[in-house]
mmCIF file of C-alpha atoms and ligand atoms in Angstrom:
data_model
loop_
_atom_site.group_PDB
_atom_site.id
_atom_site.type_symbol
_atom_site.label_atom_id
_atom_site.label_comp_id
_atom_site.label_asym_id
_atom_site.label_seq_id
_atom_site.Cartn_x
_atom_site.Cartn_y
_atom_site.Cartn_z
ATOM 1 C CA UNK A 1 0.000 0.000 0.000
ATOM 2 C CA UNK A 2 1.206 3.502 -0.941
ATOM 3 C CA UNK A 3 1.854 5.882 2.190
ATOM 4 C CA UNK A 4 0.246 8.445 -0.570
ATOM 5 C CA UNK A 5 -3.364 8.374 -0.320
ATOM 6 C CA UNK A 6 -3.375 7.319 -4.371
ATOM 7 C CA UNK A 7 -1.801 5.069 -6.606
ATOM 8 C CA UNK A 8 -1.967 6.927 -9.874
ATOM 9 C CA UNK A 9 -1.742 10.407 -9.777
ATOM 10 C CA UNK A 10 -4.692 11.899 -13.026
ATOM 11 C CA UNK A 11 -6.159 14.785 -11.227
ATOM 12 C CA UNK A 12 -5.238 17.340 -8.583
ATOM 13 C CA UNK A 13 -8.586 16.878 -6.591
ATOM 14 C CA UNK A 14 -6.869 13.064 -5.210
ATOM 15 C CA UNK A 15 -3.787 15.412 -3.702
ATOM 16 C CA UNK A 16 -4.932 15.226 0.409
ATOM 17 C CA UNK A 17 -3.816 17.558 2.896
ATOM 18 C CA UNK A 18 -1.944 14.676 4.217
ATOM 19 C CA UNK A 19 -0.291 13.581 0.953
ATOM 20 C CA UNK A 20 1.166 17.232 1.092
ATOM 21 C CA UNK A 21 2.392 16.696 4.293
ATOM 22 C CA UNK A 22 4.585 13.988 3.892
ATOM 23 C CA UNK A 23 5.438 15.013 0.032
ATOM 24 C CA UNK A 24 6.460 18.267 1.537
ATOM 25 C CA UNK A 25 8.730 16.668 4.032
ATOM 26 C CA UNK A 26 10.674 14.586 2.322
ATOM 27 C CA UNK A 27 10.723 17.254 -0.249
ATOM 28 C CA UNK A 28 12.706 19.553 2.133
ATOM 29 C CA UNK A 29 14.934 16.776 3.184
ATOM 30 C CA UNK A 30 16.388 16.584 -0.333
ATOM 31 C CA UNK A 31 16.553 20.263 -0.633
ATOM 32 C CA UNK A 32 18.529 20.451 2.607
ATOM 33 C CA UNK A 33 21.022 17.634 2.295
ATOM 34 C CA UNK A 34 24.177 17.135 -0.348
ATOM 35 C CA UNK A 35 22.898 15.500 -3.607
ATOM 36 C CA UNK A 36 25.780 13.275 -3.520
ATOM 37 C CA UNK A 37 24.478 12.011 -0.758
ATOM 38 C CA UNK A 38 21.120 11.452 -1.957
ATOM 39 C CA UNK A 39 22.095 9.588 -4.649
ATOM 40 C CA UNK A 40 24.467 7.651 -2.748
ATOM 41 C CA UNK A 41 21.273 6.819 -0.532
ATOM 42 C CA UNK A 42 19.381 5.614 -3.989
ATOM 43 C CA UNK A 43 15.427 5.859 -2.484
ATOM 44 C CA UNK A 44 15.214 4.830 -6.713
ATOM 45 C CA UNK A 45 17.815 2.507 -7.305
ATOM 46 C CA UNK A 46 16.653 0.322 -9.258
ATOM 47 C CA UNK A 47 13.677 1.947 -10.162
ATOM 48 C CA UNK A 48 13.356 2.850 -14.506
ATOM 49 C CA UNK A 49 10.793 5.580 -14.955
ATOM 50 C CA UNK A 50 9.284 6.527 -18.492
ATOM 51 C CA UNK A 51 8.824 9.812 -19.618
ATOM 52 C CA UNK A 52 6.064 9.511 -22.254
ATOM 53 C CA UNK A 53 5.804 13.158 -23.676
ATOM 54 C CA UNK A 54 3.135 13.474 -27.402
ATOM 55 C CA UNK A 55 3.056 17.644 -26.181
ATOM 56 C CA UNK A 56 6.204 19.735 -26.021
ATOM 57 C CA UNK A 57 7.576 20.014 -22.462
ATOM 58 C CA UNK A 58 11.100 21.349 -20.789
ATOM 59 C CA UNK A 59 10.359 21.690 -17.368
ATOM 60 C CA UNK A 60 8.660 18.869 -16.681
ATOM 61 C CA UNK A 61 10.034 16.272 -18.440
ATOM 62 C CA UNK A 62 13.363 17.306 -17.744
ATOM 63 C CA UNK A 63 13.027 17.429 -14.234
ATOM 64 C CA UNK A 64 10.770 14.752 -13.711
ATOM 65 C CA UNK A 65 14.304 12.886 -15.427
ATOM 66 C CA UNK A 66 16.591 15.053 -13.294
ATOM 67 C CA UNK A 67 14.484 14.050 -9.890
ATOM 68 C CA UNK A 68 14.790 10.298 -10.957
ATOM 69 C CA UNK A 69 18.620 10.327 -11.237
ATOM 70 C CA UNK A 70 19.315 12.497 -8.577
ATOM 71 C CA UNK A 71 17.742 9.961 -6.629
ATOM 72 C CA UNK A 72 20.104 7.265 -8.250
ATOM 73 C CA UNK A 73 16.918 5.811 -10.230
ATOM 74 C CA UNK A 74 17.240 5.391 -14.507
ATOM 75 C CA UNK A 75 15.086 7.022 -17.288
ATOM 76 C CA UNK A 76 13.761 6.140 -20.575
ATOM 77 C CA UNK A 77 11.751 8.328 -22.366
ATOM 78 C CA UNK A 78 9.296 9.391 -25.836
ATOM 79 C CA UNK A 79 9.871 12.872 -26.951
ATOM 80 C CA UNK A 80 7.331 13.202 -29.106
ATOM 81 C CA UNK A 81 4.654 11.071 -30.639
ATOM 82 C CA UNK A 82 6.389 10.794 -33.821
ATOM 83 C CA UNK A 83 9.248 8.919 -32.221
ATOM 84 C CA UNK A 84 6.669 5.965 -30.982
ATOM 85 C CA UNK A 85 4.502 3.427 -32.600
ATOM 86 C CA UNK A 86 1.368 5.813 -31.653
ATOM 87 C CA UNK A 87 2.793 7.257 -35.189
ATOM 88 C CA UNK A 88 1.762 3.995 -36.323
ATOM 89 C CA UNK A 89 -1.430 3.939 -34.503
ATOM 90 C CA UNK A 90 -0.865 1.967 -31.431
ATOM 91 C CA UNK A 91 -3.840 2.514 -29.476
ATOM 92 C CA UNK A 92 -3.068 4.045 -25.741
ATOM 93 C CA UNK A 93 -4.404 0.890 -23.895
ATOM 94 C CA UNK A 94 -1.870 -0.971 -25.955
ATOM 95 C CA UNK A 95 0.993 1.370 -25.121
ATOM 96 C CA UNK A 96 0.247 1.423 -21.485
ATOM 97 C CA UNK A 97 0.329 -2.232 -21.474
ATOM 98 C CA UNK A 98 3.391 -2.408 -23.144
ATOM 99 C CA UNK A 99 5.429 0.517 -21.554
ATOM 100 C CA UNK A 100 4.286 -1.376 -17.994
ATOM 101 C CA UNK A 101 6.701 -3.840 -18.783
ATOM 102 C CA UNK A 102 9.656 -2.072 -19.458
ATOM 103 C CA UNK A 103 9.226 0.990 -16.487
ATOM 104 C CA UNK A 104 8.313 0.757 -13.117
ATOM 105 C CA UNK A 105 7.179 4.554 -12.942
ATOM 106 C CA UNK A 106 5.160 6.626 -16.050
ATOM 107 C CA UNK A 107 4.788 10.355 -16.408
ATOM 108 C CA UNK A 108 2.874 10.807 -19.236
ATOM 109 C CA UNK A 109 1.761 14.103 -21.417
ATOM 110 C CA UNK A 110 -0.753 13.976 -23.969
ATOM 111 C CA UNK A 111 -2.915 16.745 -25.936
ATOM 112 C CA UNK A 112 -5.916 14.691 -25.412
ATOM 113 C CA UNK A 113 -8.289 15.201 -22.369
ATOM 114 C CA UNK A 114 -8.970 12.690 -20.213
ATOM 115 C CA UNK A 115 -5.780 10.475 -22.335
ATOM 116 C CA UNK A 116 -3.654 9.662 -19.274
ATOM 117 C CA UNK A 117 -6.484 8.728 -17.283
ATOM 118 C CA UNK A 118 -7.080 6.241 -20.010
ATOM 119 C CA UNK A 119 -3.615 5.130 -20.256
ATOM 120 C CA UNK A 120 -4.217 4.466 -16.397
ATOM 121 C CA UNK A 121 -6.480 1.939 -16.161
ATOM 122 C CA UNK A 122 -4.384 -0.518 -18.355
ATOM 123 C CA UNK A 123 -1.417 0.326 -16.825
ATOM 124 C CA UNK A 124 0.488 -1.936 -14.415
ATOM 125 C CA UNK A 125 2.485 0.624 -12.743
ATOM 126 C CA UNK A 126 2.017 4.357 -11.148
ATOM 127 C CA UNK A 127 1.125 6.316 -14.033
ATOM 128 C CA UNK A 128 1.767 10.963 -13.684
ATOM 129 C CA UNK A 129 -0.343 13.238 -15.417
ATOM 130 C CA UNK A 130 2.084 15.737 -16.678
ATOM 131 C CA UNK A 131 -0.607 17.499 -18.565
ATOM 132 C CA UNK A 132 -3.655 16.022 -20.208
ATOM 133 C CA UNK A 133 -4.329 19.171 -23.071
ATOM 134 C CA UNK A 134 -6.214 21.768 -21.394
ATOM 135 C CA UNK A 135 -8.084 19.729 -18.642
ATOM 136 C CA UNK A 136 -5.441 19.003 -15.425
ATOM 137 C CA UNK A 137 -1.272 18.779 -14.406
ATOM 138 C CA UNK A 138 -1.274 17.875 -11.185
ATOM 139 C CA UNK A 139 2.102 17.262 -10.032
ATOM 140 C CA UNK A 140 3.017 21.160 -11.219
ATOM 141 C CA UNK A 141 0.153 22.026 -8.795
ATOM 142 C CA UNK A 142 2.263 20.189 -6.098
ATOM 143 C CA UNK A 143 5.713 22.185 -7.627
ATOM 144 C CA UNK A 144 3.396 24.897 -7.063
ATOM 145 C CA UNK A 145 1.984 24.194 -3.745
ATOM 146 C CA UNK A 146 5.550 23.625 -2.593
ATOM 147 C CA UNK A 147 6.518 27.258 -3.755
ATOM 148 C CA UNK A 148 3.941 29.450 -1.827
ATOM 149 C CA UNK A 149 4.963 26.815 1.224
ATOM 150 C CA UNK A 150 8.209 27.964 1.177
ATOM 151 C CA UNK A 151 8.609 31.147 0.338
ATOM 152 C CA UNK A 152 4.703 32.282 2.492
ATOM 153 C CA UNK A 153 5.737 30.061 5.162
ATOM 154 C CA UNK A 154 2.034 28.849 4.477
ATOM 155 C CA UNK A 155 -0.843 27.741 2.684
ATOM 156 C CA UNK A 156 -4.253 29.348 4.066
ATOM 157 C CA UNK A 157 -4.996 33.032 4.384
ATOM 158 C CA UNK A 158 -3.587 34.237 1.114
ATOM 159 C CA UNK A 159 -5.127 36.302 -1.139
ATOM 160 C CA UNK A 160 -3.627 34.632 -4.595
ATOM 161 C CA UNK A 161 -4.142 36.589 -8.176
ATOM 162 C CA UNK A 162 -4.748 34.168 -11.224
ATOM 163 C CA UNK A 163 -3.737 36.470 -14.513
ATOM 164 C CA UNK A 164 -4.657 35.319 -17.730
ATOM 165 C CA UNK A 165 -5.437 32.199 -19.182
ATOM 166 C CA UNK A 166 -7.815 30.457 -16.889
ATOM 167 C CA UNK A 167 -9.822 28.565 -19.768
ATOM 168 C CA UNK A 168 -7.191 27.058 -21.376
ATOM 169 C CA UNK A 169 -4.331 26.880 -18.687
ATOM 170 C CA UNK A 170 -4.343 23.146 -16.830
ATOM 171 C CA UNK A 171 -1.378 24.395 -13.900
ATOM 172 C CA UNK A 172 -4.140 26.844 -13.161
ATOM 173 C CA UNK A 173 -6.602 24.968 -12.491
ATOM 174 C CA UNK A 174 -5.000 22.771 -10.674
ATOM 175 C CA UNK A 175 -3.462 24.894 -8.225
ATOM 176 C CA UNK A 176 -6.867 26.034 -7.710
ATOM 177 C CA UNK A 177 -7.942 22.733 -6.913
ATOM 178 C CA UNK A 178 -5.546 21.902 -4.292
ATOM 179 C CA UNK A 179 -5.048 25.787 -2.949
ATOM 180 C CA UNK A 180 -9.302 25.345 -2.222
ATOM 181 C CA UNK A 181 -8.577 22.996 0.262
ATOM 182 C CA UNK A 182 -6.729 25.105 2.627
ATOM 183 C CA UNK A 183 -8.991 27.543 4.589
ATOM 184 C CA UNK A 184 -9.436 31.343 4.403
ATOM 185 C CA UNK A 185 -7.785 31.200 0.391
ATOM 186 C CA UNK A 186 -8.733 33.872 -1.166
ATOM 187 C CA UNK A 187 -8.741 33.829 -5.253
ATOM 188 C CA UNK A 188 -9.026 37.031 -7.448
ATOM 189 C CA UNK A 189 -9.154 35.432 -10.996
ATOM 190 C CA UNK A 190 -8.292 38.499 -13.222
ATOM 191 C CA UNK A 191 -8.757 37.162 -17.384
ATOM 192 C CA UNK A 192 -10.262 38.712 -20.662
ATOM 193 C CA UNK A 193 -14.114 37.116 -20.553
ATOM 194 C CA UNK A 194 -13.325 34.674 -23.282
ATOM 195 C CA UNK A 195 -10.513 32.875 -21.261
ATOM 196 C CA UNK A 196 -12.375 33.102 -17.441
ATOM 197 C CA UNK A 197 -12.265 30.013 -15.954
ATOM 198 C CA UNK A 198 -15.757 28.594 -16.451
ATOM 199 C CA UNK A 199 -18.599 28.030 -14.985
ATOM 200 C CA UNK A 200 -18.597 24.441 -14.179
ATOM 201 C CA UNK A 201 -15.236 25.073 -12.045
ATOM 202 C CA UNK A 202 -16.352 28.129 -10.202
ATOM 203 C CA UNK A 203 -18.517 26.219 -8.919
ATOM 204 C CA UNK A 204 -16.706 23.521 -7.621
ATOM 205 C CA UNK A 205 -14.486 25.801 -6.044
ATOM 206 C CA UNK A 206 -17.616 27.700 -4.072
ATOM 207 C CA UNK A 207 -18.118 24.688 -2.136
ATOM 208 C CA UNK A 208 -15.114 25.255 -0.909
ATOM 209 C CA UNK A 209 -13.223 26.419 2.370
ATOM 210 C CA UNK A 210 -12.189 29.673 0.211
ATOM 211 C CA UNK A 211 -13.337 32.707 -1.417
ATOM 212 C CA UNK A 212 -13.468 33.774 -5.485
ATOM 213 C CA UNK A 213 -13.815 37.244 -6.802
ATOM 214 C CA UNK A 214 -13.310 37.803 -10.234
ATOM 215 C CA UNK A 215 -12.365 40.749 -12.677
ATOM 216 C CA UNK A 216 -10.424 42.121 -16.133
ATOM 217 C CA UNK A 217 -8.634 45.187 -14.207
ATOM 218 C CA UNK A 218 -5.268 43.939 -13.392
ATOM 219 C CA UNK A 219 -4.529 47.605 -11.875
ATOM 220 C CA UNK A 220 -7.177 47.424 -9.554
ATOM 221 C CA UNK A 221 -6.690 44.178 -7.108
ATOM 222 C CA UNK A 222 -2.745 43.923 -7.863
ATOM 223 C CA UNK A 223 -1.798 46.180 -5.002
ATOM 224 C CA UNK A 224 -3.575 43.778 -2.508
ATOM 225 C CA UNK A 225 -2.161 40.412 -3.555
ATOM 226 C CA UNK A 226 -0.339 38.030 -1.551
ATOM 227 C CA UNK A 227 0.532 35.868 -4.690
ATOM 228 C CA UNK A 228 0.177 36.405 -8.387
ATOM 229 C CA UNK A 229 0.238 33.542 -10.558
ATOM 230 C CA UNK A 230 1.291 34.643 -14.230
ATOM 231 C CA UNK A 231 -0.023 32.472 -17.019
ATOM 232 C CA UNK A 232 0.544 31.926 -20.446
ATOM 233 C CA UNK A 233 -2.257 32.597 -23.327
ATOM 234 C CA UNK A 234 -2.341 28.504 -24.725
ATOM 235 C CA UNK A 235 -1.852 29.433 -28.406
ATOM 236 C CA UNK A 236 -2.115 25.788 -29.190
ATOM 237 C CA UNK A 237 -5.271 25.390 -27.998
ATOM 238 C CA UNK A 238 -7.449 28.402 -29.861
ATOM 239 C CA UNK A 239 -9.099 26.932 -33.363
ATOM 240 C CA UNK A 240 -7.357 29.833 -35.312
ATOM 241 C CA UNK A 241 -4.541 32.532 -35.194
ATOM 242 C CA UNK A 242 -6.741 35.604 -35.115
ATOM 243 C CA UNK A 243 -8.814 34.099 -31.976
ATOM 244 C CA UNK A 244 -5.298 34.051 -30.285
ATOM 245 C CA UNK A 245 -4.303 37.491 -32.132
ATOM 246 C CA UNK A 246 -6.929 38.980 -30.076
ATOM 247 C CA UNK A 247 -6.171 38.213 -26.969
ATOM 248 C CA UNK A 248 -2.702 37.257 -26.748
ATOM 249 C CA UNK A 249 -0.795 40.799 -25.777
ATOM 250 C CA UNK A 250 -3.968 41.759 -22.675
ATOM 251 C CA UNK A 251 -1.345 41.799 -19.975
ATOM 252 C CA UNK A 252 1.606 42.198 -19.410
ATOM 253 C CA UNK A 253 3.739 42.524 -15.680
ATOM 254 C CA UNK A 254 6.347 44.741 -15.920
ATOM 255 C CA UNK A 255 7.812 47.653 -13.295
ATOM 256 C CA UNK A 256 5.336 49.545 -13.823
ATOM 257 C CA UNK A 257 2.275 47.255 -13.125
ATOM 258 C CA UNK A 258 4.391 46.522 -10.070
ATOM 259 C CA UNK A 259 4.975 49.836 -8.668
ATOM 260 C CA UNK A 260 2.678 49.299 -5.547
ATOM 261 C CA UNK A 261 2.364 45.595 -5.081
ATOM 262 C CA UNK A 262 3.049 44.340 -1.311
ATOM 263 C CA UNK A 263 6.847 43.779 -0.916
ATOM 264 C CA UNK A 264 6.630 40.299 0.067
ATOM 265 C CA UNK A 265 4.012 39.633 -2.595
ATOM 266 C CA UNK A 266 5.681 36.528 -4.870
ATOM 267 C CA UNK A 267 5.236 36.065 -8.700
ATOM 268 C CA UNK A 268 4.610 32.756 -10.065
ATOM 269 C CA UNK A 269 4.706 31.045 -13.311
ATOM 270 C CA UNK A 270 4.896 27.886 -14.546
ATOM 271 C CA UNK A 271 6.763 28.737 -17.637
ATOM 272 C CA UNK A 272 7.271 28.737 -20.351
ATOM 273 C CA UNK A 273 6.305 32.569 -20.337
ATOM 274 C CA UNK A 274 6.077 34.463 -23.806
ATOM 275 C CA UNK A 275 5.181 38.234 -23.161
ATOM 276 C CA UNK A 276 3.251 38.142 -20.370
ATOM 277 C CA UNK A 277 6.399 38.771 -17.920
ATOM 278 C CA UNK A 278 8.705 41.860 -19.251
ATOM 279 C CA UNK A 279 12.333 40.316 -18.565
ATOM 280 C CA UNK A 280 12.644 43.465 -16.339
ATOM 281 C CA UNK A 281 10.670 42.056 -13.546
ATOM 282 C CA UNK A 282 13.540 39.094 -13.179
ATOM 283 C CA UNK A 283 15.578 41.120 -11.003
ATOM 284 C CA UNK A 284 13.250 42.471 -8.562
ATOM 285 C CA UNK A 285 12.989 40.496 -5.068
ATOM 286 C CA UNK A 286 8.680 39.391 -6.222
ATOM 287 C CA UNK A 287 10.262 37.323 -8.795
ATOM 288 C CA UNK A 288 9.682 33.760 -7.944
ATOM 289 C CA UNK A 289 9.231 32.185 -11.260
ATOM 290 C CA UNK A 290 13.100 30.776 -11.530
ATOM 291 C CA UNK A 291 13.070 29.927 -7.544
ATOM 292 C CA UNK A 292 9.968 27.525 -8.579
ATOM 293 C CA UNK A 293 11.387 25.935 -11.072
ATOM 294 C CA UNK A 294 13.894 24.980 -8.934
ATOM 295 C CA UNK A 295 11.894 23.872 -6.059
ATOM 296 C CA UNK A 296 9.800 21.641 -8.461
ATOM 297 C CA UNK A 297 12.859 19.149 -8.642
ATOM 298 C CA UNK A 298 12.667 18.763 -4.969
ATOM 299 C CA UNK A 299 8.947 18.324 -4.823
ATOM 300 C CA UNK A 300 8.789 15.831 -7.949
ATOM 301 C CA UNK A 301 11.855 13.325 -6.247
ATOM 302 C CA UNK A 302 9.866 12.993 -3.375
ATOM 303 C CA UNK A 303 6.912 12.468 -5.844
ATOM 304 C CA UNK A 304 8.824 9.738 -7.542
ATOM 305 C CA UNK A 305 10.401 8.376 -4.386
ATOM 306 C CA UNK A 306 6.830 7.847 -2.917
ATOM 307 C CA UNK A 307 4.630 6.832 -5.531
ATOM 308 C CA UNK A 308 7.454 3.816 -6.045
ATOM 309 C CA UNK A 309 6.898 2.543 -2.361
ATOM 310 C CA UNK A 310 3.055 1.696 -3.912
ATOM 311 C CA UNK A 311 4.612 -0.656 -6.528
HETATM 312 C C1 NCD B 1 2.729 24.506 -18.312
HETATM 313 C C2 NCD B 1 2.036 23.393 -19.078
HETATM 314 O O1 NCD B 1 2.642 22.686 -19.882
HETATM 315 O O2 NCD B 1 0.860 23.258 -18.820
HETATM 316 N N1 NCD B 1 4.104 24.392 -18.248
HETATM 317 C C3 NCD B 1 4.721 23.508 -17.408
HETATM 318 O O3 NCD B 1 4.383 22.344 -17.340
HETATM 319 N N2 NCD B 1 5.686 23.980 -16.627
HETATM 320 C C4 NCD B 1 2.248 25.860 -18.671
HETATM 321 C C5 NCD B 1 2.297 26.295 -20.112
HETATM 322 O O4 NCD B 1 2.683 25.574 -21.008
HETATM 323 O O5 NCD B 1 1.921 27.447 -20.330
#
């Protein structure tokens, strides 16, 4: 039985408080002792995990493949569909079936809703959502969660900004999803009307421990913000160029947008960022975007480390 309280990890709505407690501190075990030493230690070795990627990715792929060696565990990996026999038109129940042989752990991306869950149920081993098209990622959610822990100190009682993509934008959403279980949140969800976050998951967040107020003026609930979590506009998921076109260049964070925010406000993102962050902003003390990437690696090896023990 996995100490986690599940065995595949689809949606950010199975992450418990608990689960974050004990993900959490093993996470800041690796971040506070030598790597050598935690790969000498080997809480993988002997582990393969498969990185099964049919969407671009950097980040997570890369340090979903980081966290497994630096845990002295081994990696194969799919960069892209074309590289796989879903080119030849393997179906994903086949794959899953197949890849369980070979891997003992599977993070798996996919432009398809609901794909990885599908992948799931024929798979043999602990399969990762890392991003099922627009619908969920849950394990940036934790990289995520894992951020605001450790540079807030907490997780209730903030008053988090969500800027711009909230239709489209799966880390989003599921940050949402795990930040509404922690009480006294409070989420300002600032988008263009065509890219709010929808109906169907307002909703689910009302019933809720937090609050939701939403709103196009950046300007006007900036000042106030404990976090602000920066999104990208999902180009590849608008039917055609001049539905992006028109709402690609809404926002933008730069010095000026930041004149008056809280000093120990943070700025999030789960990158890759396009224009939505002027360069500028990198040197000033909000800027947390980097600091979270790098936090992520900590948060996915103790991911890895104890989603292996439910093998
Ligand atoms: C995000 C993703 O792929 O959903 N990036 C990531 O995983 N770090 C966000 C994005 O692509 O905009």
């Amino acid at each position: 039985m996995s100490i986690l309280s599940f065995h595949h990890l689809i949606d950010a709505e199975q992450i418990q408080k608990s689960d974050i407690d004990k993900l959490f501190a093993l996470a800041e075990r690796y971040r506070n002792t030598d790597p050598k030493k935690i790969v000498e230690e080997g809480d993988c070795r002997g582990y393969i995990l498969a990185t099964l990627f049919f969407e671009p990715s950097t980040r997570t792929r890369f340090s979903f493949e980081s966290a497994m060696l630096r845990l002295g565990g081994q990696v194969i990996t799919i960069e892209s569909g074309d590289s796989s026999s879903a080119k030849k038109g393997e179906s994903l129940a086949d794959m899953s079936r197949v890849m369980s042989k070979y891997a003992n752990l599977i993070a798996m991306r996919h432009p398809e809703i609901g794909s990885v869950a599908e992948f799931a149920k024929y798979a043999e081993v602990p399969v990762i959502n890392a991003g099922d098209g627009a619908n969920q990622h849950p394990s940036q959610s934790l990289v995520d969660m894992y951020t605001i822990f450790c540079e807030k100190k907490r997780l209730n009682n903030l008053k988090i900004g969500f800027l711009g993509d909230l239709k489209y934008g799966r880390a989003a959403r599921s940050l949402l999803t795990v930040l509404s279980k922690y009480s006294n949140n409070h989420f300002v969800l600032i988008s263009h009307s065509s890219l709010s976050l929808g109906q169907k998951k307002k909703q689910e967040l009302e019933k809720c421990k937090c609050s939701i107020e939403e709103t196009s003026d950046l300007e006007s609930v900036i000042n106030d913000l404990d976090v602000l979590y920066v999104t990208r506009v999902q180009k590849e998921r608008f039917e055609s160029e001049q539905e992006y076109d028109r709402v690609k260049n809404l926002y933008q964070i730069n010095k000026k947008t930041l004149a008056n925010v809280k000093s120990n406000l943070i700025i999030m993102h789960p990158l890759p960022r396009v224009n939505e962050i002027d360069p500028e902003v990198d040197s000033m003390p909000q800027a947390k975007y980097f600091e979270q990437v790098g936090y992520g690696l900590y948060v996915r090896m103790a991911l890895l480390s104890l989603m292996k023990k439910s093998l």
